[in-house]
Tab-separated table of C-alpha atoms and ligand atoms in Angstrom:
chain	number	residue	atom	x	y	z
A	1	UNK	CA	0.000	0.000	0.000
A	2	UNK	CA	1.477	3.320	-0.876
A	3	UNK	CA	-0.028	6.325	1.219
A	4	UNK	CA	-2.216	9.229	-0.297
A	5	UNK	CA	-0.227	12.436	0.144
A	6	UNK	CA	-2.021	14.880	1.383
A	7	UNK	CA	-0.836	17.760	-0.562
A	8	UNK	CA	-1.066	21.228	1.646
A	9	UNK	CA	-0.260	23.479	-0.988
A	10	UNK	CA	-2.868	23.182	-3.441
A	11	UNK	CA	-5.236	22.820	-0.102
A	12	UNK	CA	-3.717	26.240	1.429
A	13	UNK	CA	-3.963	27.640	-2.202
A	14	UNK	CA	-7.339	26.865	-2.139
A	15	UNK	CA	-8.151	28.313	1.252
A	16	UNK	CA	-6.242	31.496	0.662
A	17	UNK	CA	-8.804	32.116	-2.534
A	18	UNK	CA	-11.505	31.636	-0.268
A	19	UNK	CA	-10.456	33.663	1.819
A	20	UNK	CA	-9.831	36.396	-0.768
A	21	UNK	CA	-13.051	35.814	-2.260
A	22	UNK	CA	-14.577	37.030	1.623
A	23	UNK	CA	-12.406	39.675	1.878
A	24	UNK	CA	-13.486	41.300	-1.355
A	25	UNK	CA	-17.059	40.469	-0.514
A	26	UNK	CA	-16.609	42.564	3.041
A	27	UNK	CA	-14.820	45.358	1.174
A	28	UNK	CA	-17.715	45.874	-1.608
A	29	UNK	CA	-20.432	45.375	1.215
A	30	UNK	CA	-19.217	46.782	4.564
A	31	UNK	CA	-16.534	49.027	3.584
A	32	UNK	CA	-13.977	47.194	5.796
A	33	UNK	CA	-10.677	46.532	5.008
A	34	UNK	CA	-8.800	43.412	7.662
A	35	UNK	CA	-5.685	44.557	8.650
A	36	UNK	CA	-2.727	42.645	9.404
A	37	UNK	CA	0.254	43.915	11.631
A	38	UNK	CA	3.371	41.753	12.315
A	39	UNK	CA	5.998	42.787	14.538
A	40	UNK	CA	9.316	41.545	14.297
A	41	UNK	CA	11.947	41.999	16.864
A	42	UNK	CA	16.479	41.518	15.684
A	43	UNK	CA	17.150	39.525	12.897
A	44	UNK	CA	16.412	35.511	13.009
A	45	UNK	CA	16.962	34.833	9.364
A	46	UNK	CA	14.160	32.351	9.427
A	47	UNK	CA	11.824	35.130	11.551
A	48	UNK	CA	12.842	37.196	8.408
A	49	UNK	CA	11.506	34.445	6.008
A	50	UNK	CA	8.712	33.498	7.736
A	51	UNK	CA	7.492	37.427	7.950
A	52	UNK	CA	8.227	37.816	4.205
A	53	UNK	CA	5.507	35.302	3.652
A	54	UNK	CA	3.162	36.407	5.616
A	55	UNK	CA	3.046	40.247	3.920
A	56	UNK	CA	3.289	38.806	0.661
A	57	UNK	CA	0.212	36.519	1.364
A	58	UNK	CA	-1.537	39.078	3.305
A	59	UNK	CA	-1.786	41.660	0.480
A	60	UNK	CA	-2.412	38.843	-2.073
A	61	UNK	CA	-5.358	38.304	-0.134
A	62	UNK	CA	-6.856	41.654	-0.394
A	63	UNK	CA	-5.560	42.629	2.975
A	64	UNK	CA	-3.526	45.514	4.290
A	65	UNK	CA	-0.850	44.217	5.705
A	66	UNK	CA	1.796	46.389	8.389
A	67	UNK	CA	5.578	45.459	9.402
A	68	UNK	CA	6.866	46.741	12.260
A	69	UNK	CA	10.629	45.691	12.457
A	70	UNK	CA	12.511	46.499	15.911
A	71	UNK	CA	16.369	45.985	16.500
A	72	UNK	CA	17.310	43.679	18.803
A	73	UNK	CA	17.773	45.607	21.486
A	74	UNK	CA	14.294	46.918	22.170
A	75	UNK	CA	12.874	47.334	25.456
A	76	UNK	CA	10.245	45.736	26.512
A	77	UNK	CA	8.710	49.286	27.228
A	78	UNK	CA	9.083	50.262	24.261
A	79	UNK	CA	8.096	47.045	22.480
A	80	UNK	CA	4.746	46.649	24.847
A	81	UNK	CA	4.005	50.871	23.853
A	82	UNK	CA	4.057	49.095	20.349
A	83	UNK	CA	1.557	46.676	20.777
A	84	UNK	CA	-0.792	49.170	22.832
A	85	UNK	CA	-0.362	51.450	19.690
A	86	UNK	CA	-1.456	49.128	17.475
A	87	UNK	CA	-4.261	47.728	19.615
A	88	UNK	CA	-5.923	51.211	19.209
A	89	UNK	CA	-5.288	51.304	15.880
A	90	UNK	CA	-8.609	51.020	13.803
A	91	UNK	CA	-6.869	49.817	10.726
A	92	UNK	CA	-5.323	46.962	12.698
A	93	UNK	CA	-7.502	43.753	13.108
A	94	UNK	CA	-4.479	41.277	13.591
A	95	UNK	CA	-1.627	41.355	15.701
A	96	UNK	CA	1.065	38.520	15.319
A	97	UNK	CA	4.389	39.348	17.473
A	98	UNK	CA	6.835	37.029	15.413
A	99	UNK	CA	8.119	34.564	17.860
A	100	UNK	CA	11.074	33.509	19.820
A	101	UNK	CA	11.571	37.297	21.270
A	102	UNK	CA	15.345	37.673	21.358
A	103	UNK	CA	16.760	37.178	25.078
A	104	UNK	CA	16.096	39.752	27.508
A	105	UNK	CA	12.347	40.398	26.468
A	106	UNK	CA	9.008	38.745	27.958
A	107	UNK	CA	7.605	36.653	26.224
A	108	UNK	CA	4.228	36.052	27.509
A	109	UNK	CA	4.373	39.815	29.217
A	110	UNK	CA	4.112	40.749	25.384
A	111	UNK	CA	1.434	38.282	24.201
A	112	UNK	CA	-0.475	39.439	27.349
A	113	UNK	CA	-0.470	42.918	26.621
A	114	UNK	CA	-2.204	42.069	22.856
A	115	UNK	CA	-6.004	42.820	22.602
A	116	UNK	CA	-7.710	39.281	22.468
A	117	UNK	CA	-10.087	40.424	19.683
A	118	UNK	CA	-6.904	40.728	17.546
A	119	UNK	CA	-4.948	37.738	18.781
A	120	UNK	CA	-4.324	36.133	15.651
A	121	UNK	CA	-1.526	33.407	16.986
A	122	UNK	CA	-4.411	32.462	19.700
A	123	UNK	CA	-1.738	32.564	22.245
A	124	UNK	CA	-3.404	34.536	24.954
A	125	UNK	CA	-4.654	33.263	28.007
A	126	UNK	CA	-8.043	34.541	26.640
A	127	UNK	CA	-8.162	32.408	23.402
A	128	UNK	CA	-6.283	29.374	25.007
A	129	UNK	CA	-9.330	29.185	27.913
A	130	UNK	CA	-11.896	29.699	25.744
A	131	UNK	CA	-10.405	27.449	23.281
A	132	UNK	CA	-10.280	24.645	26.625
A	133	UNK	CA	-14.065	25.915	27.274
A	134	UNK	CA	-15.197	24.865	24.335
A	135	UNK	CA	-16.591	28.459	23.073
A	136	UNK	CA	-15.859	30.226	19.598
A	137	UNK	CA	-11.916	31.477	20.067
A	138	UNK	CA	-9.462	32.756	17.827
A	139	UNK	CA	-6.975	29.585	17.528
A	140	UNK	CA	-3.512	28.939	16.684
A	141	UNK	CA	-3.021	28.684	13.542
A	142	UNK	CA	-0.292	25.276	12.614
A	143	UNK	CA	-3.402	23.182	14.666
A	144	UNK	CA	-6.097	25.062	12.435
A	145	UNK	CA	-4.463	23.502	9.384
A	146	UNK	CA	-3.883	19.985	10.583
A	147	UNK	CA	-7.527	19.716	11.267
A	148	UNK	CA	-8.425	21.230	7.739
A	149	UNK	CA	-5.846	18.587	6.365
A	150	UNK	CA	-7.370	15.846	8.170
A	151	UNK	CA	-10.498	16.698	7.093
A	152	UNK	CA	-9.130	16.698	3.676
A	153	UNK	CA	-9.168	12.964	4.344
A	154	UNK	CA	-12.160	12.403	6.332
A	155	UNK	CA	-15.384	14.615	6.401
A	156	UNK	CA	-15.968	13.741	10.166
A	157	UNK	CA	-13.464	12.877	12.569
A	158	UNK	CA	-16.092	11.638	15.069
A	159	UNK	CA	-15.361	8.485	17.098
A	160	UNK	CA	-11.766	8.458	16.375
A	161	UNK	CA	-8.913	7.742	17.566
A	162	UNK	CA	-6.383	10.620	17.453
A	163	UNK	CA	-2.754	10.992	19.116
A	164	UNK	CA	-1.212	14.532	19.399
A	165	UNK	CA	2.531	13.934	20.081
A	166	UNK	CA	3.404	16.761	21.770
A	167	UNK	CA	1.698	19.697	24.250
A	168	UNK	CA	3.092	22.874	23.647
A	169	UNK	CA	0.789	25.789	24.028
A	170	UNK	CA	1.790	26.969	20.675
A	171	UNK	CA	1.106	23.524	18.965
A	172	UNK	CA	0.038	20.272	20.938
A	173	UNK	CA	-2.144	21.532	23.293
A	174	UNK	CA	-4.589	23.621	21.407
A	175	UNK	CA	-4.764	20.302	18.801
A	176	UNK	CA	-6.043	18.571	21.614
A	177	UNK	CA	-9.035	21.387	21.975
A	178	UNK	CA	-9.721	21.310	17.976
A	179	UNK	CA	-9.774	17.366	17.756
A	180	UNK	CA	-11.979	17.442	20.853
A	181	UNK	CA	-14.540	19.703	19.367
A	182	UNK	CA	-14.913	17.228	16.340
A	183	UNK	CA	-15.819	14.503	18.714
A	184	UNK	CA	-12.372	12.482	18.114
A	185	UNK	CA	-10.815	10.454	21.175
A	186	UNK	CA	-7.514	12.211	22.031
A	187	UNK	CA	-4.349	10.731	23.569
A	188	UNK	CA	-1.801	13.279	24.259
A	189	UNK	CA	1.784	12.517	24.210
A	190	UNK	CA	5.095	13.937	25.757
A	191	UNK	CA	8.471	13.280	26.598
A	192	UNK	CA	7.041	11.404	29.302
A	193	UNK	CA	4.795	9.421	27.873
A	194	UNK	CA	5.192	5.238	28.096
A	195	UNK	CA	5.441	2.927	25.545
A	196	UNK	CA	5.009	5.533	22.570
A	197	UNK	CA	4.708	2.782	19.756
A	198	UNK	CA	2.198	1.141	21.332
A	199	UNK	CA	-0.027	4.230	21.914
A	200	UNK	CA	0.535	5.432	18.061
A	201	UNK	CA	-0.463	1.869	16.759
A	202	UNK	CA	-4.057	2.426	18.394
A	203	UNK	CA	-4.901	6.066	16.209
A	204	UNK	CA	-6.673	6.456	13.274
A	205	UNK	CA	-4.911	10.096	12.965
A	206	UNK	CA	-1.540	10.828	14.233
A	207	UNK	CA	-0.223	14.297	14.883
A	208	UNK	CA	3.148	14.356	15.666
A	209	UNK	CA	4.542	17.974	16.835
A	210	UNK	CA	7.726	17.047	19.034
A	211	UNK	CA	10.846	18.340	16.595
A	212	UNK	CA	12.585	15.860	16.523
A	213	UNK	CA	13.557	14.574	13.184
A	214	UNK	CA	12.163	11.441	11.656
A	215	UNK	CA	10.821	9.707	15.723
A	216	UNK	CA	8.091	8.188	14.350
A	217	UNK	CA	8.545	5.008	12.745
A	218	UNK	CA	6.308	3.235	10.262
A	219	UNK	CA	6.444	0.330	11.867
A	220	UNK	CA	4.894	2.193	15.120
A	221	UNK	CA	1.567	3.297	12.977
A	222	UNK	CA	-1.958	1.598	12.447
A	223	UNK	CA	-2.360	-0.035	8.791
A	224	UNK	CA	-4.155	3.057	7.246
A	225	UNK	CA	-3.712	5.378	9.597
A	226	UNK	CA	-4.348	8.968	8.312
A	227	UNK	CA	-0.499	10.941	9.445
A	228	UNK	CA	-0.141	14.792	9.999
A	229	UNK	CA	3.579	15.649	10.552
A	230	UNK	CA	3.443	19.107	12.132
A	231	UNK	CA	7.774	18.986	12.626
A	232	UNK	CA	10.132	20.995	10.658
A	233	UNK	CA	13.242	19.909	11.473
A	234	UNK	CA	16.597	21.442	9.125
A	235	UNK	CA	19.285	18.463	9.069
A	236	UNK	CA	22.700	18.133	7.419
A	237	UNK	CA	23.168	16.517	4.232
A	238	UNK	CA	26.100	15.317	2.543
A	239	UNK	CA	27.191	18.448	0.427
A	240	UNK	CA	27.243	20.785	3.683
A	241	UNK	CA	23.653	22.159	2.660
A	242	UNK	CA	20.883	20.844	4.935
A	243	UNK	CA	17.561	19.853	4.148
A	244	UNK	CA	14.109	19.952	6.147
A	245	UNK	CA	12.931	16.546	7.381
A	246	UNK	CA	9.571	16.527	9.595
A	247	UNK	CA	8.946	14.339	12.708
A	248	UNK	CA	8.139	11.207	10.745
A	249	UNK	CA	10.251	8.724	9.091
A	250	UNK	CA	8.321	9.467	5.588
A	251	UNK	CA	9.200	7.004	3.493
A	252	UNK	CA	8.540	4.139	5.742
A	253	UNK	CA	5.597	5.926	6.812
A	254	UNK	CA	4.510	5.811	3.309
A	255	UNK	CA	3.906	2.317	2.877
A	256	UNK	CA	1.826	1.717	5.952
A	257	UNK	CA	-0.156	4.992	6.428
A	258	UNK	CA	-3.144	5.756	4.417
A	259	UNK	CA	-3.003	9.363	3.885
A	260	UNK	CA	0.218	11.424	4.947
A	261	UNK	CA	1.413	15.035	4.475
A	262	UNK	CA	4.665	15.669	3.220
A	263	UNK	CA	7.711	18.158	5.077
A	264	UNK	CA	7.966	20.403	3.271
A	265	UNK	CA	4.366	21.044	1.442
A	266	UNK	CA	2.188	20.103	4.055
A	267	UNK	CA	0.912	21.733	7.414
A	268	UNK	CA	3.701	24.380	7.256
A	269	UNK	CA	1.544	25.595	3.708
A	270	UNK	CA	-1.649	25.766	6.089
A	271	UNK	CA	-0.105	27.792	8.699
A	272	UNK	CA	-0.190	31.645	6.956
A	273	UNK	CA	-2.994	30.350	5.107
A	274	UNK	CA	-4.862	29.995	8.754
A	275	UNK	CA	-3.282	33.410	9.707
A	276	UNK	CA	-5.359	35.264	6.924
A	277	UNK	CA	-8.375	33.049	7.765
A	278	UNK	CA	-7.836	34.299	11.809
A	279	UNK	CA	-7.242	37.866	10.347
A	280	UNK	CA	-10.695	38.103	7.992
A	281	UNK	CA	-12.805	36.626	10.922
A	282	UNK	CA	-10.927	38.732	14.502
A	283	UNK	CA	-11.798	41.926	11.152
A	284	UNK	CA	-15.676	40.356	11.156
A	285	UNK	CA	-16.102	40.547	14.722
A	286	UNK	CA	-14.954	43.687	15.709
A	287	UNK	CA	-16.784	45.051	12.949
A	288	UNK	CA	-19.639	43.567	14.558
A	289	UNK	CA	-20.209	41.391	11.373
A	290	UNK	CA	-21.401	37.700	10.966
A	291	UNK	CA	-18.465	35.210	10.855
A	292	UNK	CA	-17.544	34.814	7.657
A	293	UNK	CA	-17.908	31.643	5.143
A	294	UNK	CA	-14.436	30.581	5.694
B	301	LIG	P1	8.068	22.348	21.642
B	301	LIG	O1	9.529	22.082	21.762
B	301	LIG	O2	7.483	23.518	22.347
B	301	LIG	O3	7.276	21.055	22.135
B	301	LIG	C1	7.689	19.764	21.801
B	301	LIG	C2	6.810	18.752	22.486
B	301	LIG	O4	7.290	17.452	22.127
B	301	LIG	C3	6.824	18.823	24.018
B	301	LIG	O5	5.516	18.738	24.510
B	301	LIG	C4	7.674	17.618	24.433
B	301	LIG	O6	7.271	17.005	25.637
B	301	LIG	C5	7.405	16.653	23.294
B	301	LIG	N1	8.503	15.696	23.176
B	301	LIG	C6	9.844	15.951	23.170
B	301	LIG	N2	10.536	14.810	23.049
B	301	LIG	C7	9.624	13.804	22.990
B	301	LIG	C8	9.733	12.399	22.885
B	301	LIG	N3	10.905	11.795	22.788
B	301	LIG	N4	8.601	11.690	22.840
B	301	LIG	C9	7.382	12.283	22.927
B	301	LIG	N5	7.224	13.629	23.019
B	301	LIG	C10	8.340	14.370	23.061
B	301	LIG	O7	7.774	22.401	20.088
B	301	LIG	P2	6.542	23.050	19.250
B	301	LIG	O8	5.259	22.457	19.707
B	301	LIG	O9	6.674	24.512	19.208
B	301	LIG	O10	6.896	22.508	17.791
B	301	LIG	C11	6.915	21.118	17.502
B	301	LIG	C12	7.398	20.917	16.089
B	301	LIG	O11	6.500	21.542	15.192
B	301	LIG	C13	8.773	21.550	15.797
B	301	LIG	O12	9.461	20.715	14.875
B	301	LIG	C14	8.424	22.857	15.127
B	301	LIG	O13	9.449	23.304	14.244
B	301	LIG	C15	7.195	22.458	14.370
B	301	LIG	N6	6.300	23.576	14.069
B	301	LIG	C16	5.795	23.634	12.814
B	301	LIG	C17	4.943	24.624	12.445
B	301	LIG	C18	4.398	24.608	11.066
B	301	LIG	O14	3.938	25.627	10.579
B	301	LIG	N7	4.387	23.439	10.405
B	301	LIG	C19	4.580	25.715	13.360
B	301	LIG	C20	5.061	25.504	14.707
B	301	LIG	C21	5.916	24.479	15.020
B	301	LIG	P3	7.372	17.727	27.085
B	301	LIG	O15	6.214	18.686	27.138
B	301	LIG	O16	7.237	16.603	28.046
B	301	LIG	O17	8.689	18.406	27.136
């Protein structure tokens, strides 16, 4: 058996003309334009990339999209009168503070300070509770696109068995939440976790968000199983380059698994594509609009 790929960039592709399509609708109806604003503190050369991306898909979309690039050296003062600046800002209807903060700055101090409404990471304590609640939050984006994935595969996940490898707030944990809400049975998995194999044979739909390359074997997954590799790992090759390798061992994953996204070209396509989703509906409800059809 040789494993459907799932293929996330013709599914984010897809999304992000949706989402266009809405955005364009809301402009020609309401007169409202969803704004975007990403902040990006020093220079992390993949930061860098990943906030090139973002603007260019944000104003692809239709959307107005705002860098704010600090040096290094900020202080949290004057990175927190930043964020307050931009919460009052009308124009503004996303705020994503590009993450890790260089050393020295406070981390959840700054995702704190953001106004929930325009939390488009879904980091703050607000969205994450809500999230846990069960009520309408905005949500992280990288677990927004596993479940679209998935459901690339399956129309209902209810009844099944799912394993999120992994329970960072940023990743694993609000998975959990999303996977819940379609009725799946969730096992969650850490570094502490026993027998690892043995809980991965029992899922239907693996999610494995740990970073470290290649963990998951084939021989650890369910005949059919349906796999979302959420880990971008960069490894050496041969000729001194590297090359980006997720947490599964894909090609032995490949003859076992049912459906499976590639690394790279799968979830890591859905995340800015979920960003622009997060940005058109935080715009919709502040405008005091109905959620919109994506
Ligand atoms: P974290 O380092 O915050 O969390 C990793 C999790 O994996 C922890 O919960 C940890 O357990 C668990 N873990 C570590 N070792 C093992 C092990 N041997 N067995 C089982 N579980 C283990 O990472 P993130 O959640 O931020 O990211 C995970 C991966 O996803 C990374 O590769 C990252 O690059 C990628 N990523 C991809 C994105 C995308 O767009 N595709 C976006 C964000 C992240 P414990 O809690 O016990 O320490």
């Amino acid at each position: 058996m040789t494993a459907r790929i799932i293929d996330g960039k013709v599914i984010a592709a897809e999304l992000r003309g949706r989402v266009a399509d809405e955005v364009a609708r809301v402009k020609r109806e309401h007169n409202l334009v969803p704004g975007l604003a990403v902040v990006l503190v020093g220079n992390d050369p993949a930061s860098e990339v990943y906030v090139r991306s973002k603007h260019t898909q944000t104003q692809a979309a239709g959307m107005a999209s705002f860098e704010h690039k600090l040096p290094a050296d900020v202080s949290q003062a004057d990175l927190l009168g930043l964020v307050a600046r931009l919460n009052r800002d009308p124009a503004v209807h996303g705020i994503l503070v590009q993450l890790p903060l260089p050393k020295g700055l406070n981390t959840e101090a700054v995702i704190n300070a953001i106004d929930p409404a325009k939390d488009v990471d879904g980091l703050h304590p607000n969205n994450a509770g809500r999230l846990a609640g069960g009520f309408e939050a905005l949500s992280p984006c990288t677990p927004l696109g596993s479940i679209i994935l998935t459901k690339s595969v399956h129309a209902s996940l209810e009844g099944m068995n799912a394993i999120v490898i992994g329970r960072s707030n940023l990743v694993g944990r609000p998975l959990v939440q999303l996977l819940l809400n379609e009725n799946a049975t969730v096992t969650i998995a850490h570094s502490r976790s026993r027998d690892l194999p043995g809980l991965v044979k029992r899922a239907d739909l693996v999610y494995a968000a740990v970073g470290k390359p290649e963990m998951v074997r084939g021989d650890w997954l369910k005949p059919g199983a349906t796999v979302i590799d959420i880990g971008i790992n960069r490894i050496p090759k041969d000729d001194g380059k590297t090359r980006l390798v997720g947490d599964v061992a894909y090609q032995e994953a490949l003859d076992v698994a049912g459906a499976i996204t590639p690394v790279p070209g799968g979830v890591g396509q859905m995340t800015v594509a979920c960003l622009l989703v997060n940005t058109l509906r935080a715009a919709c409800a502040i405008a005091g609009l109905p959620k919109p059809a994506v």
